[in-house]
PDB file of C-alpha atoms and ligand atoms in Angstrom:
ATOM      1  CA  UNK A   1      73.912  96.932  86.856  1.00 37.00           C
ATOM      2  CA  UNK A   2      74.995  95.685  90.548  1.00 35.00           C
ATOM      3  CA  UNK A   3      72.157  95.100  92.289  1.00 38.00           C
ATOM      4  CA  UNK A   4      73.905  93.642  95.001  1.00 37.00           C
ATOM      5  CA  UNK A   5      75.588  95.485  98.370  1.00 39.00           C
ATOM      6  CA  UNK A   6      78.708  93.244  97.539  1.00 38.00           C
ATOM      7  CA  UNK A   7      80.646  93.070  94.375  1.00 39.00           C
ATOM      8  CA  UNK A   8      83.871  90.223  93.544  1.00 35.00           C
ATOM      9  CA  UNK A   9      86.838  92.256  93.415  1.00 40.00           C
ATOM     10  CA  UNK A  10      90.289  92.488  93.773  1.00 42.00           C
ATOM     11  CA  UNK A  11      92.790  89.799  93.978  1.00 40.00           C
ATOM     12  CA  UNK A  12      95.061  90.424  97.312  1.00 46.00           C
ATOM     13  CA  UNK A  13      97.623  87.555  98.113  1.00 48.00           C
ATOM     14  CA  UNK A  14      97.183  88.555 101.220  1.00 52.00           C
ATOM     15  CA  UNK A  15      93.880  87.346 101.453  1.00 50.00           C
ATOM     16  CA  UNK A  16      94.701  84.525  99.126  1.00 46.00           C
ATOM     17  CA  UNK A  17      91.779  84.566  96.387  1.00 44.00           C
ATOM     18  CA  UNK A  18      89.047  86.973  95.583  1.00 45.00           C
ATOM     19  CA  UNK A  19      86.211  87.748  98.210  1.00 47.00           C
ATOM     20  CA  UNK A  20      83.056  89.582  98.319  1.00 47.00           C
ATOM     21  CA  UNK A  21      83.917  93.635  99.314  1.00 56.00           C
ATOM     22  CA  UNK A  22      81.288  96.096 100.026  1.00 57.00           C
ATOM     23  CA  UNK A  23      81.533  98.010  97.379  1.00 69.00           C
ATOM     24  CA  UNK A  24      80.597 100.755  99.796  1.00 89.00           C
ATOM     25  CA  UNK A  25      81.600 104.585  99.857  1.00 95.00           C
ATOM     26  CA  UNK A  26      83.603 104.894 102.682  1.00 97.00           C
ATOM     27  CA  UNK A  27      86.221 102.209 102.332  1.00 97.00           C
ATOM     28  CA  UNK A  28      89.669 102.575 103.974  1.00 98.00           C
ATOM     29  CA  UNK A  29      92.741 103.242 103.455  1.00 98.00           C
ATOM     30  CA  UNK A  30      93.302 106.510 102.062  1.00 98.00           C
ATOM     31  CA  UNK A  31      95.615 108.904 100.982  1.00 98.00           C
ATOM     32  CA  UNK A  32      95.485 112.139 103.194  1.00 98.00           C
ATOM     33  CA  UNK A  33      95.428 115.591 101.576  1.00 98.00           C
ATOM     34  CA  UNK A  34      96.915 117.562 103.948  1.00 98.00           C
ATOM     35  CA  UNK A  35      95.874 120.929 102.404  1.00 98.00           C
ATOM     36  CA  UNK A  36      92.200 119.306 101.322  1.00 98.00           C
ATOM     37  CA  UNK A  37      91.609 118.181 104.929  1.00 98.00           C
ATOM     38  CA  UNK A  38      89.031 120.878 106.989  1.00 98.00           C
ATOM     39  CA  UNK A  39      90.076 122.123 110.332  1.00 98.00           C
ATOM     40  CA  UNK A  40      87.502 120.923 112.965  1.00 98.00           C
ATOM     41  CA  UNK A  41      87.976 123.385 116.228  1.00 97.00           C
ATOM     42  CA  UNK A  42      85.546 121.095 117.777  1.00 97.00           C
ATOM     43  CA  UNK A  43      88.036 118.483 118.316  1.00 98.00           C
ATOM     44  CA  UNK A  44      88.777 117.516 121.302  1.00 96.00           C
ATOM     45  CA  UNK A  45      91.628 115.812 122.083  1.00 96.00           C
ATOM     46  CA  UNK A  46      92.083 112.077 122.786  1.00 97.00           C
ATOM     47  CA  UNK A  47      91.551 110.536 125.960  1.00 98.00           C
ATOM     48  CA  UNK A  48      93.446 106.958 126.073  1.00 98.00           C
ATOM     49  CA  UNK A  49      93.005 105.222 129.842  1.00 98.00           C
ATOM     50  CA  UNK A  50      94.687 101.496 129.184  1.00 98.00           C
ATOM     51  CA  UNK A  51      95.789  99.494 132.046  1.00 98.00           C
ATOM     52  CA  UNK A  52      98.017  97.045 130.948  1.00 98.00           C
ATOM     53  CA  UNK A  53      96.612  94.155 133.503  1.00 98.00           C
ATOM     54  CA  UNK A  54      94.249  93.262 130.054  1.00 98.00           C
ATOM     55  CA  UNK A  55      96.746  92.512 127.698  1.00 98.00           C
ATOM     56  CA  UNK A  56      96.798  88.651 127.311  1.00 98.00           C
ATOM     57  CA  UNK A  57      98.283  87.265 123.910  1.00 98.00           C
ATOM     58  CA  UNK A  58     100.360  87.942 120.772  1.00 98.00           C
ATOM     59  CA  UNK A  59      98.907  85.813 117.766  1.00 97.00           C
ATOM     60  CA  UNK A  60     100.041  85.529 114.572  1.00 98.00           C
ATOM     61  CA  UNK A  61      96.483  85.335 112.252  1.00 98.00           C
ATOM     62  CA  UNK A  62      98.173  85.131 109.090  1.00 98.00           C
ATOM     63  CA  UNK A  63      97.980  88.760 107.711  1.00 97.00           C
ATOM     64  CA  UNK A  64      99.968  90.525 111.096  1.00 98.00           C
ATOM     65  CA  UNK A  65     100.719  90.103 114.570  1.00 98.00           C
ATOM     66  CA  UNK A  66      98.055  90.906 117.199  1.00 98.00           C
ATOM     67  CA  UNK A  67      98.386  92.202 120.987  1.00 98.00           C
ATOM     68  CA  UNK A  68      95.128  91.045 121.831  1.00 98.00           C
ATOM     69  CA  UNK A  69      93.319  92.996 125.365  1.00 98.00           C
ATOM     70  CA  UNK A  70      90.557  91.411 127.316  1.00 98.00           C
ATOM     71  CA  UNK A  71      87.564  93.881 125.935  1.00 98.00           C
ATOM     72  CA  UNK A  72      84.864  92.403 128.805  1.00 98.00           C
ATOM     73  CA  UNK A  73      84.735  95.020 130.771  1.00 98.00           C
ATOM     74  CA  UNK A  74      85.673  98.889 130.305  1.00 97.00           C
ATOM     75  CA  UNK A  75      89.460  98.228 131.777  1.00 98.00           C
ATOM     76  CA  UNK A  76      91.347  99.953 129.182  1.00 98.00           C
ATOM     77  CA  UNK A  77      89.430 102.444 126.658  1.00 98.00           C
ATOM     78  CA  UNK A  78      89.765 105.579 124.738  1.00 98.00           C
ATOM     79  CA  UNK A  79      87.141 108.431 124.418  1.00 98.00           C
ATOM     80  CA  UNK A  80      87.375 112.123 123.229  1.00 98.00           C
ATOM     81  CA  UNK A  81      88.576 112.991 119.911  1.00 98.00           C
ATOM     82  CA  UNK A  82      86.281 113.107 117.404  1.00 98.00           C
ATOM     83  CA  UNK A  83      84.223 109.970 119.584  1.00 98.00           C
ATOM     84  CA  UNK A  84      81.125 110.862 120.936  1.00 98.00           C
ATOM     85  CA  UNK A  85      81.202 107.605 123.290  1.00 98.00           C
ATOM     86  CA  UNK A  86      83.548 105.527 125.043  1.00 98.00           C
ATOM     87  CA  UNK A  87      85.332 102.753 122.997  1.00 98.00           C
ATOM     88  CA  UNK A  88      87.397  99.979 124.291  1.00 98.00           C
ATOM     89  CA  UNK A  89      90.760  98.525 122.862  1.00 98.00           C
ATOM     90  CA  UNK A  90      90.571  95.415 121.814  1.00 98.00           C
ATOM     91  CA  UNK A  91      93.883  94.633 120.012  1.00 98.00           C
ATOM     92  CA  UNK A  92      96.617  96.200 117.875  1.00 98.00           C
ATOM     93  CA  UNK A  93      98.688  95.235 115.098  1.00 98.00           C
ATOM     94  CA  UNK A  94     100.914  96.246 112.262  1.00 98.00           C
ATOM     95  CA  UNK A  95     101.491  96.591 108.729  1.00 98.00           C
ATOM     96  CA  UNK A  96     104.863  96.946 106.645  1.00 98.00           C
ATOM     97  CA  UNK A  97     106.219  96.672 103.681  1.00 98.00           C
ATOM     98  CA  UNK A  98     108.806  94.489 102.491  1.00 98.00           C
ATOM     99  CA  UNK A  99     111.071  97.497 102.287  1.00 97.00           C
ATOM    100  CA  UNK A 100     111.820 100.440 104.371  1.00 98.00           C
ATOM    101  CA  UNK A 101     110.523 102.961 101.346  1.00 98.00           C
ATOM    102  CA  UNK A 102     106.512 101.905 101.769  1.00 98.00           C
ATOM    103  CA  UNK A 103     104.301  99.545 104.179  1.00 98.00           C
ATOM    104  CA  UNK A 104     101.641 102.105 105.621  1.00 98.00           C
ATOM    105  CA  UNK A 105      97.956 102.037 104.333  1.00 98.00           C
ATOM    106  CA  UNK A 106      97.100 105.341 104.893  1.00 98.00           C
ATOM    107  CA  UNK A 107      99.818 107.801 103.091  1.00 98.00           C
ATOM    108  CA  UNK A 108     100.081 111.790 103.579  1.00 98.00           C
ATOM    109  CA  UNK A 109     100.513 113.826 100.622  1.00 98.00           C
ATOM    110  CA  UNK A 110     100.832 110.496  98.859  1.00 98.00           C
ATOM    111  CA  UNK A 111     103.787 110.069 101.142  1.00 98.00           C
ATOM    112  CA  UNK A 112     104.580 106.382 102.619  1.00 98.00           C
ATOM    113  CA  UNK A 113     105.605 105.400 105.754  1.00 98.00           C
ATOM    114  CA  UNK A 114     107.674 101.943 106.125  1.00 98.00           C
ATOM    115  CA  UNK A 115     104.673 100.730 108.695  1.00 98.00           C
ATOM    116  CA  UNK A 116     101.799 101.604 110.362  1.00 99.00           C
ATOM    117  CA  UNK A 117     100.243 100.733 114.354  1.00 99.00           C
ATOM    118  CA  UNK A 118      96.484  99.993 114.258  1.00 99.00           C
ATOM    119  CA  UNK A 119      95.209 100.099 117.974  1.00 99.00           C
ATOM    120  CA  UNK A 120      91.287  98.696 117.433  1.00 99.00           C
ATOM    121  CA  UNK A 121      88.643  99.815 119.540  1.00 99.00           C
ATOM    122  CA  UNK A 122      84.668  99.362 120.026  1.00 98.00           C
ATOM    123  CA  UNK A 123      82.088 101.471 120.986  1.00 98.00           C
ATOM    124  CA  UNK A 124      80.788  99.694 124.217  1.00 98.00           C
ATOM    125  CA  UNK A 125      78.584 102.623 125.411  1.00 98.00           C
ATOM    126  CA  UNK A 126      76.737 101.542 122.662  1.00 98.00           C
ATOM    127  CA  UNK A 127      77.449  97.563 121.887  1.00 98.00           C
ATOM    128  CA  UNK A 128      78.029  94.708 124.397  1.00 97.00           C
ATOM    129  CA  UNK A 129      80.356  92.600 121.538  1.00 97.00           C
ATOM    130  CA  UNK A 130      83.215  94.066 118.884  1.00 98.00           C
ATOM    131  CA  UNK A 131      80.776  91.228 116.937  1.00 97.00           C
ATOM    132  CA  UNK A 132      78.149  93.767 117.199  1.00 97.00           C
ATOM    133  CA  UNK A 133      79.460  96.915 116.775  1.00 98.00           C
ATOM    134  CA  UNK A 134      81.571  95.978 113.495  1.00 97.00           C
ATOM    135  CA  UNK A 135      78.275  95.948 111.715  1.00 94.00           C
ATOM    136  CA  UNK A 136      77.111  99.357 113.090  1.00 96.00           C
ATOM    137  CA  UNK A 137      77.780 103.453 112.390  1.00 93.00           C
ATOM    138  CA  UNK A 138      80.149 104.733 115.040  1.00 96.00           C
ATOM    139  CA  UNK A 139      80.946 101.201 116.001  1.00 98.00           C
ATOM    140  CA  UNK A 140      84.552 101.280 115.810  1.00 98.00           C
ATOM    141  CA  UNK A 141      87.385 103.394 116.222  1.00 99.00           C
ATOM    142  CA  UNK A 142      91.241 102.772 114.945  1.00 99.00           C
ATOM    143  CA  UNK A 143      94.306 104.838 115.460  1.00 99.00           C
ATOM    144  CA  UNK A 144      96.259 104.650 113.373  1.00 99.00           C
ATOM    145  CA  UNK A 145     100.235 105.659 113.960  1.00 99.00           C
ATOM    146  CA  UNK A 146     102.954 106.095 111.309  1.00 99.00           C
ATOM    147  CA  UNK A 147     106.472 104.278 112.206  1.00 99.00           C
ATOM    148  CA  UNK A 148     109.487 105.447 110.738  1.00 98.00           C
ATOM    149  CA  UNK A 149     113.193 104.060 110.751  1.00 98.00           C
ATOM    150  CA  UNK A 150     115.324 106.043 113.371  1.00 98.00           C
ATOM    151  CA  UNK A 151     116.585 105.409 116.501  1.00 98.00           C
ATOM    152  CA  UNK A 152     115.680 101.910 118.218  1.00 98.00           C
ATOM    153  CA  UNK A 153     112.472 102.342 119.759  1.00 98.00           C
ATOM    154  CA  UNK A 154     111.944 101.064 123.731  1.00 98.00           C
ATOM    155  CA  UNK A 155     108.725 100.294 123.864  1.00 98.00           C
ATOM    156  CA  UNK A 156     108.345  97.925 121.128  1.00 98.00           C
ATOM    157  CA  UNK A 157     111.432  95.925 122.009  1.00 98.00           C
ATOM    158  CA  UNK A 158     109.120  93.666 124.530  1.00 98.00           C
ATOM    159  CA  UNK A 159     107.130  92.867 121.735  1.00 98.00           C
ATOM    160  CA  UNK A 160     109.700  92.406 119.077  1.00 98.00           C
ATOM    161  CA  UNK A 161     111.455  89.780 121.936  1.00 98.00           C
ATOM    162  CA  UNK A 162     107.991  87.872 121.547  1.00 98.00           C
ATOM    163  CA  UNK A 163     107.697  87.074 118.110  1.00 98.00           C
ATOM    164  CA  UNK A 164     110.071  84.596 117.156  1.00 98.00           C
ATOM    165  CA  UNK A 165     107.698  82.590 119.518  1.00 98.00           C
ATOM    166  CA  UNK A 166     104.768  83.240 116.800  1.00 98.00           C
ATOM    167  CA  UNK A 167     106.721  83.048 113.658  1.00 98.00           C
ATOM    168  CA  UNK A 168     103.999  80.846 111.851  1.00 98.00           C
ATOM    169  CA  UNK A 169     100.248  81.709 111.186  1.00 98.00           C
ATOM    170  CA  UNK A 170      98.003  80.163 114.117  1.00 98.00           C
ATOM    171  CA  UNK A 171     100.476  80.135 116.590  1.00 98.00           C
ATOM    172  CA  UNK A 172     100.036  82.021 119.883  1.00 98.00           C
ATOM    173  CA  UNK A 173     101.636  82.844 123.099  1.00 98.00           C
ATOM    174  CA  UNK A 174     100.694  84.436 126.674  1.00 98.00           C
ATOM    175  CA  UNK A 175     101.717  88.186 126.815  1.00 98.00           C
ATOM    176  CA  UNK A 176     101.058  90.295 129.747  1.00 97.00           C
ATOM    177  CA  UNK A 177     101.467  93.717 131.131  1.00 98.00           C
ATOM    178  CA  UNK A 178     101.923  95.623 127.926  1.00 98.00           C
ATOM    179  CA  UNK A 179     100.773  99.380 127.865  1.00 98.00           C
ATOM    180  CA  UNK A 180      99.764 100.268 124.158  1.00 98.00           C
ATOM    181  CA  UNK A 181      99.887 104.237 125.098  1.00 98.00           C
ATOM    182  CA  UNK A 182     103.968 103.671 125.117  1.00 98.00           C
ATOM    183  CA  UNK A 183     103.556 103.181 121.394  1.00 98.00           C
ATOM    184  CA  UNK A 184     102.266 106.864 120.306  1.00 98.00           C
ATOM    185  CA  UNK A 185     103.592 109.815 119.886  1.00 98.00           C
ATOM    186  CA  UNK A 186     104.510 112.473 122.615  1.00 98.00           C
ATOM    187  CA  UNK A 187     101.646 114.781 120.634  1.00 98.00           C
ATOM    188  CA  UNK A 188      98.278 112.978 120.657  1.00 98.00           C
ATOM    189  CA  UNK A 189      96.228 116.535 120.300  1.00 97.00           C
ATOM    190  CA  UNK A 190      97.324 116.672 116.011  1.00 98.00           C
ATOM    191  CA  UNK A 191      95.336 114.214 114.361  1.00 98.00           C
ATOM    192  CA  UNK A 192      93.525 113.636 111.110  1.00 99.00           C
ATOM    193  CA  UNK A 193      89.796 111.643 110.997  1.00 98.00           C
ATOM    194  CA  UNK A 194      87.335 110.590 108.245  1.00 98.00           C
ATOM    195  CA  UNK A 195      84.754 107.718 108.620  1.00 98.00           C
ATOM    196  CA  UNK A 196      86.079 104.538 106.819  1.00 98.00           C
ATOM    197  CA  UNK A 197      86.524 100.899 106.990  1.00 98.00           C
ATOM    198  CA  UNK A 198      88.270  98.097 108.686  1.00 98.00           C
ATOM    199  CA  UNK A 199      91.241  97.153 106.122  1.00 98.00           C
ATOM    200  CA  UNK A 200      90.800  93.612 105.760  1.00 96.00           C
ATOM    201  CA  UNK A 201      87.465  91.415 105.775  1.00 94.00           C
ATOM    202  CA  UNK A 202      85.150  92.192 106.529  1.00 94.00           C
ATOM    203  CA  UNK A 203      86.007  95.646 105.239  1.00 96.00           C
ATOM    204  CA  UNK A 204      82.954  97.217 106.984  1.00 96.00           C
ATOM    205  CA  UNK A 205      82.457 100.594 106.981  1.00 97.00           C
ATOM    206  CA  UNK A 206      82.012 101.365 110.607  1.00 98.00           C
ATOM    207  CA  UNK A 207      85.602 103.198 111.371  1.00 98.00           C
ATOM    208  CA  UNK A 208      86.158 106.518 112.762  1.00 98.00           C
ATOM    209  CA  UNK A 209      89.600 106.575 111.412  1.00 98.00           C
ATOM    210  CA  UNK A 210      91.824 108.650 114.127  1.00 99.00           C
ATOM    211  CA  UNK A 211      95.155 108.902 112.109  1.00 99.00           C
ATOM    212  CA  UNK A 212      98.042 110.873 114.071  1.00 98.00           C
ATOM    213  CA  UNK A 213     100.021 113.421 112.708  1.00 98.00           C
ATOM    214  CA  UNK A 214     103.493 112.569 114.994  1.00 98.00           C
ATOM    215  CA  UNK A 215     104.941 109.305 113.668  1.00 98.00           C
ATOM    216  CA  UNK A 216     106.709 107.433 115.943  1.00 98.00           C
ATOM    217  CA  UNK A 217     110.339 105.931 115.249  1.00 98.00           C
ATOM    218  CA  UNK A 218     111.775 102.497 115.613  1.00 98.00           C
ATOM    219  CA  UNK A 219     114.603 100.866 113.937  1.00 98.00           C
ATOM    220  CA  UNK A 220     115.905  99.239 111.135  1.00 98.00           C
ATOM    221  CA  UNK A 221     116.387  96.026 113.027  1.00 98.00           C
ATOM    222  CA  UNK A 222     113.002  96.053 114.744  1.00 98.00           C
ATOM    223  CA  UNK A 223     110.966  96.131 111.813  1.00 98.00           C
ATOM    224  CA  UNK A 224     113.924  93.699 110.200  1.00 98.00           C
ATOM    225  CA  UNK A 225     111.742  91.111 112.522  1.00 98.00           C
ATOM    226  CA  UNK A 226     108.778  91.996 111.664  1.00 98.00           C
ATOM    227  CA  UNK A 227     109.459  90.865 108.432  1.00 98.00           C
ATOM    228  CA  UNK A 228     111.052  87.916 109.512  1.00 98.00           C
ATOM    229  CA  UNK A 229     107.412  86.304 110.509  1.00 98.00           C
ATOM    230  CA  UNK A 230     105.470  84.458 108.065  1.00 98.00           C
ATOM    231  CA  UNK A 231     102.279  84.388 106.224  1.00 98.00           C
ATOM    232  CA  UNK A 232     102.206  80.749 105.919  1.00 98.00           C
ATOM    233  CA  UNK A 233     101.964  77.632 109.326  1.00 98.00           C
ATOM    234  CA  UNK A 234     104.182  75.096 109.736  1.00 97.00           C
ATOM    235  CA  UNK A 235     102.630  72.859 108.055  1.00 97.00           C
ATOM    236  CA  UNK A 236     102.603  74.813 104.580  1.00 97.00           C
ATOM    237  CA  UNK A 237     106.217  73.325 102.854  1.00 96.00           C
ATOM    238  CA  UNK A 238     106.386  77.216 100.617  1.00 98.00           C
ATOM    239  CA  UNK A 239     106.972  79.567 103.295  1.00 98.00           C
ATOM    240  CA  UNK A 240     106.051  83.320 102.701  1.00 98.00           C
ATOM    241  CA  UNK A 241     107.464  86.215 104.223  1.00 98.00           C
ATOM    242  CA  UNK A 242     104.959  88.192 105.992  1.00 98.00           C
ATOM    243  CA  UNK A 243     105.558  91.970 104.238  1.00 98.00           C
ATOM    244  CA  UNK A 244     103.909  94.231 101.861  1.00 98.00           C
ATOM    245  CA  UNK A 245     100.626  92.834 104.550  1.00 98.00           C
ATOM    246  CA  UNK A 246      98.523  96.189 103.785  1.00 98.00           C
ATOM    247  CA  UNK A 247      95.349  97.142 101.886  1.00 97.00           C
ATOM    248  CA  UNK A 248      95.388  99.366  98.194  1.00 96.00           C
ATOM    249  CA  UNK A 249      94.208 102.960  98.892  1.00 97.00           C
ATOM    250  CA  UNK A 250      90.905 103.604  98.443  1.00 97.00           C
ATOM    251  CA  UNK A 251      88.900 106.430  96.536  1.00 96.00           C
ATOM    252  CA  UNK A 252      87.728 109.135  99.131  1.00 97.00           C
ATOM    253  CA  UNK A 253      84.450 109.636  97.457  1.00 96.00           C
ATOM    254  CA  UNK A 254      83.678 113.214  98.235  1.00 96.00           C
ATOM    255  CA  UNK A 255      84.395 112.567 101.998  1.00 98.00           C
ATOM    256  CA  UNK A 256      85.817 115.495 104.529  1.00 98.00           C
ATOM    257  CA  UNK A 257      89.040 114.774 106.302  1.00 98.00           C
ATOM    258  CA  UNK A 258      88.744 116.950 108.936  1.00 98.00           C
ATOM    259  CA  UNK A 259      92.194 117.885 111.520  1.00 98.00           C
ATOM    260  CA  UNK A 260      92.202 118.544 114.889  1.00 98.00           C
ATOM    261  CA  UNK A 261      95.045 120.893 114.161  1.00 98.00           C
ATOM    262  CA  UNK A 262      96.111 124.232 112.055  1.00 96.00           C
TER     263      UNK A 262
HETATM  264  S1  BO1 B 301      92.079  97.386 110.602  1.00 54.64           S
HETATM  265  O1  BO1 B 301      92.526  98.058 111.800  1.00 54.64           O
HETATM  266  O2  BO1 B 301      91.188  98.143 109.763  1.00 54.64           O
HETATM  267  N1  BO1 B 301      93.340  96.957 109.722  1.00 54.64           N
HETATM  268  C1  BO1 B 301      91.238  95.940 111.120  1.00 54.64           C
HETATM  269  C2  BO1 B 301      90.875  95.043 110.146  1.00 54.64           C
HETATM  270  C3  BO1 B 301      90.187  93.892 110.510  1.00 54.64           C
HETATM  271  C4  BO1 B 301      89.851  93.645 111.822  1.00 54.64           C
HETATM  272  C5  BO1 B 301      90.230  94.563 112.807  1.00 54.64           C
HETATM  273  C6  BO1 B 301      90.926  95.708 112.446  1.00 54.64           C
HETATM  274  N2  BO1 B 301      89.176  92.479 112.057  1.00 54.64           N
HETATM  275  C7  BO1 B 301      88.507  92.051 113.226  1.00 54.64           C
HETATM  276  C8  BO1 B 301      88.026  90.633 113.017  1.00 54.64           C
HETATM  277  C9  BO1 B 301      87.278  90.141 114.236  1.00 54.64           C
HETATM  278  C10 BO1 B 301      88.072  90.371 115.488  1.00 54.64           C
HETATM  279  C11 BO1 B 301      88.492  91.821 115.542  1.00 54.64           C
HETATM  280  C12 BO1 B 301      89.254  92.184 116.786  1.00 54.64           C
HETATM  281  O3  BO1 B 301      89.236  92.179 114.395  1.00 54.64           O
HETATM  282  O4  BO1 B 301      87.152  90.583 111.898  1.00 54.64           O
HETATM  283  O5  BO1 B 301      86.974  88.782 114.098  1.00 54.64           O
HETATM  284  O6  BO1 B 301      87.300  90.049 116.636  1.00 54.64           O
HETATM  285  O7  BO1 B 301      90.472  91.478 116.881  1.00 54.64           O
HETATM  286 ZN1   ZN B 302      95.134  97.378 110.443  1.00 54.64          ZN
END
């Protein structure tokens, strides 16, 4: 028997090596059930208030890209939904596949979307540091937003300009006015949630998972950069594509998806 929280698993060359995973209940991602999840008429719909004056940087950390937001004070924050408190962004990123035909982590009737946008927020009613609250119940809360390949998508074209600038891990650069709410879809009131993890270490299982039903579209060529960043820093003389940067689905473990919608 385990007697410990933590058990060794899973090899993930994205995390180069095996690490220590809760071996918890609630881990994310997951495949949706459409016709399994539970209509909650409690819902409420989500309330998203960012000003862009807090976005400050684009890094590349070596498993995405992330628009990081200055989270010290209650500037840009979402509340409502299935959130009890007020939460407060404090970066976004991607993940994609090498190919257009999968990338997401979550899936929908075991379908796959080419990427998915994780906007990452903490509950600061409760907390004072994402440090804190990543540890806690109803600490976090992620959208999450299926991208599919259509027509060229305006929004993310600032952002796609900026990252031949962070090609290689550990490189960063200033970037400034960017409103995150440009990036979901027209219909934030259809949603999915279930309480999961984070999706990488440290994989704790303090999510409120907020995963829209609208996908949003973007094109070929846009996500074509995407995968032209890399996994690996300049110094490293192999480098590696950064693709296929998402997590293996997760069992749901007898949890409720509930939707916000019929
Ligand atoms: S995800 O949205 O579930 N893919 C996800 C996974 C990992 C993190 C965030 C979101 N990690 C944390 C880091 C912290 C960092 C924080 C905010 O992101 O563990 O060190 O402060 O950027
Ligand atoms: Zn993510």
């Amino acid at each position: 028997a385990c007697s410990s929280k933590y058990v060794l698993s899973q090899m993930h060359p994205m995390w180069q090596g095996p690490l220590a995973i809760p071996g918890g209940d609630r881990q994310s991602p997951i495949d949706i059930i459409a016709r399994k999840s539970v209509l909650d008429t409690e819902l409420k719909p989500l309330v998203t208030d960012y000003d862009p004056d807090t976005c400050q940087q684009i890094w590349n950390n070596g498993y995405s890209f992330l628009v990081e937001y200055d989270d010290t004070t209650d500037k840009s924050t979402l509340k409502g939904g299935p959130l009890r408190d007020k939460y407060r962004l404090c970066q976004f990123h991607f993940h994609w596949g090498e190919s257009n035909a999968w990338g997401s982590e979550h899936t929908v009737d075991r379908k796959l979307f080419p990427a998915e946008l994780h906007l990452v927020h903490w509950n600061s009613d409760k907390y004072s540091l994402f440090e804190e609250a990543v540890m806690e119940d109803n600490g976090l809360a992620v959208i999450g937003v299926f991208l599919k390949v259509g027509k060229r998508h305006e929004g993310l074209q600032k952002l796609v300009d900026a990252l031949p600038a962070i090609r290689h891990k550990d490189s960063v650069v200033e970037f400034n006015r960017f409103n995150p709410a440009c990036l979901l879809p027209a219909n934030t009131d259809d949603y999915w949630t279930y309480h999961g993890s984070l999706t990488t270490p440290p994989l704790t299982e303090s999510v409120s998972w907020i995963v829209m039903k609208q996908h949003i579209e973007v094109s070929h060529d846009q996500l074509a950069v995407f995968r032209s960043l890399l996994f690996t820093s300049a110094e490293e003389d192999v480098q590696k594509s950064m693709v296929n940067n998402f997590r293996v689905q997760q069992p749901l473990r007898g949890r409720t998806v509930r939707s916000s919608f019929s």
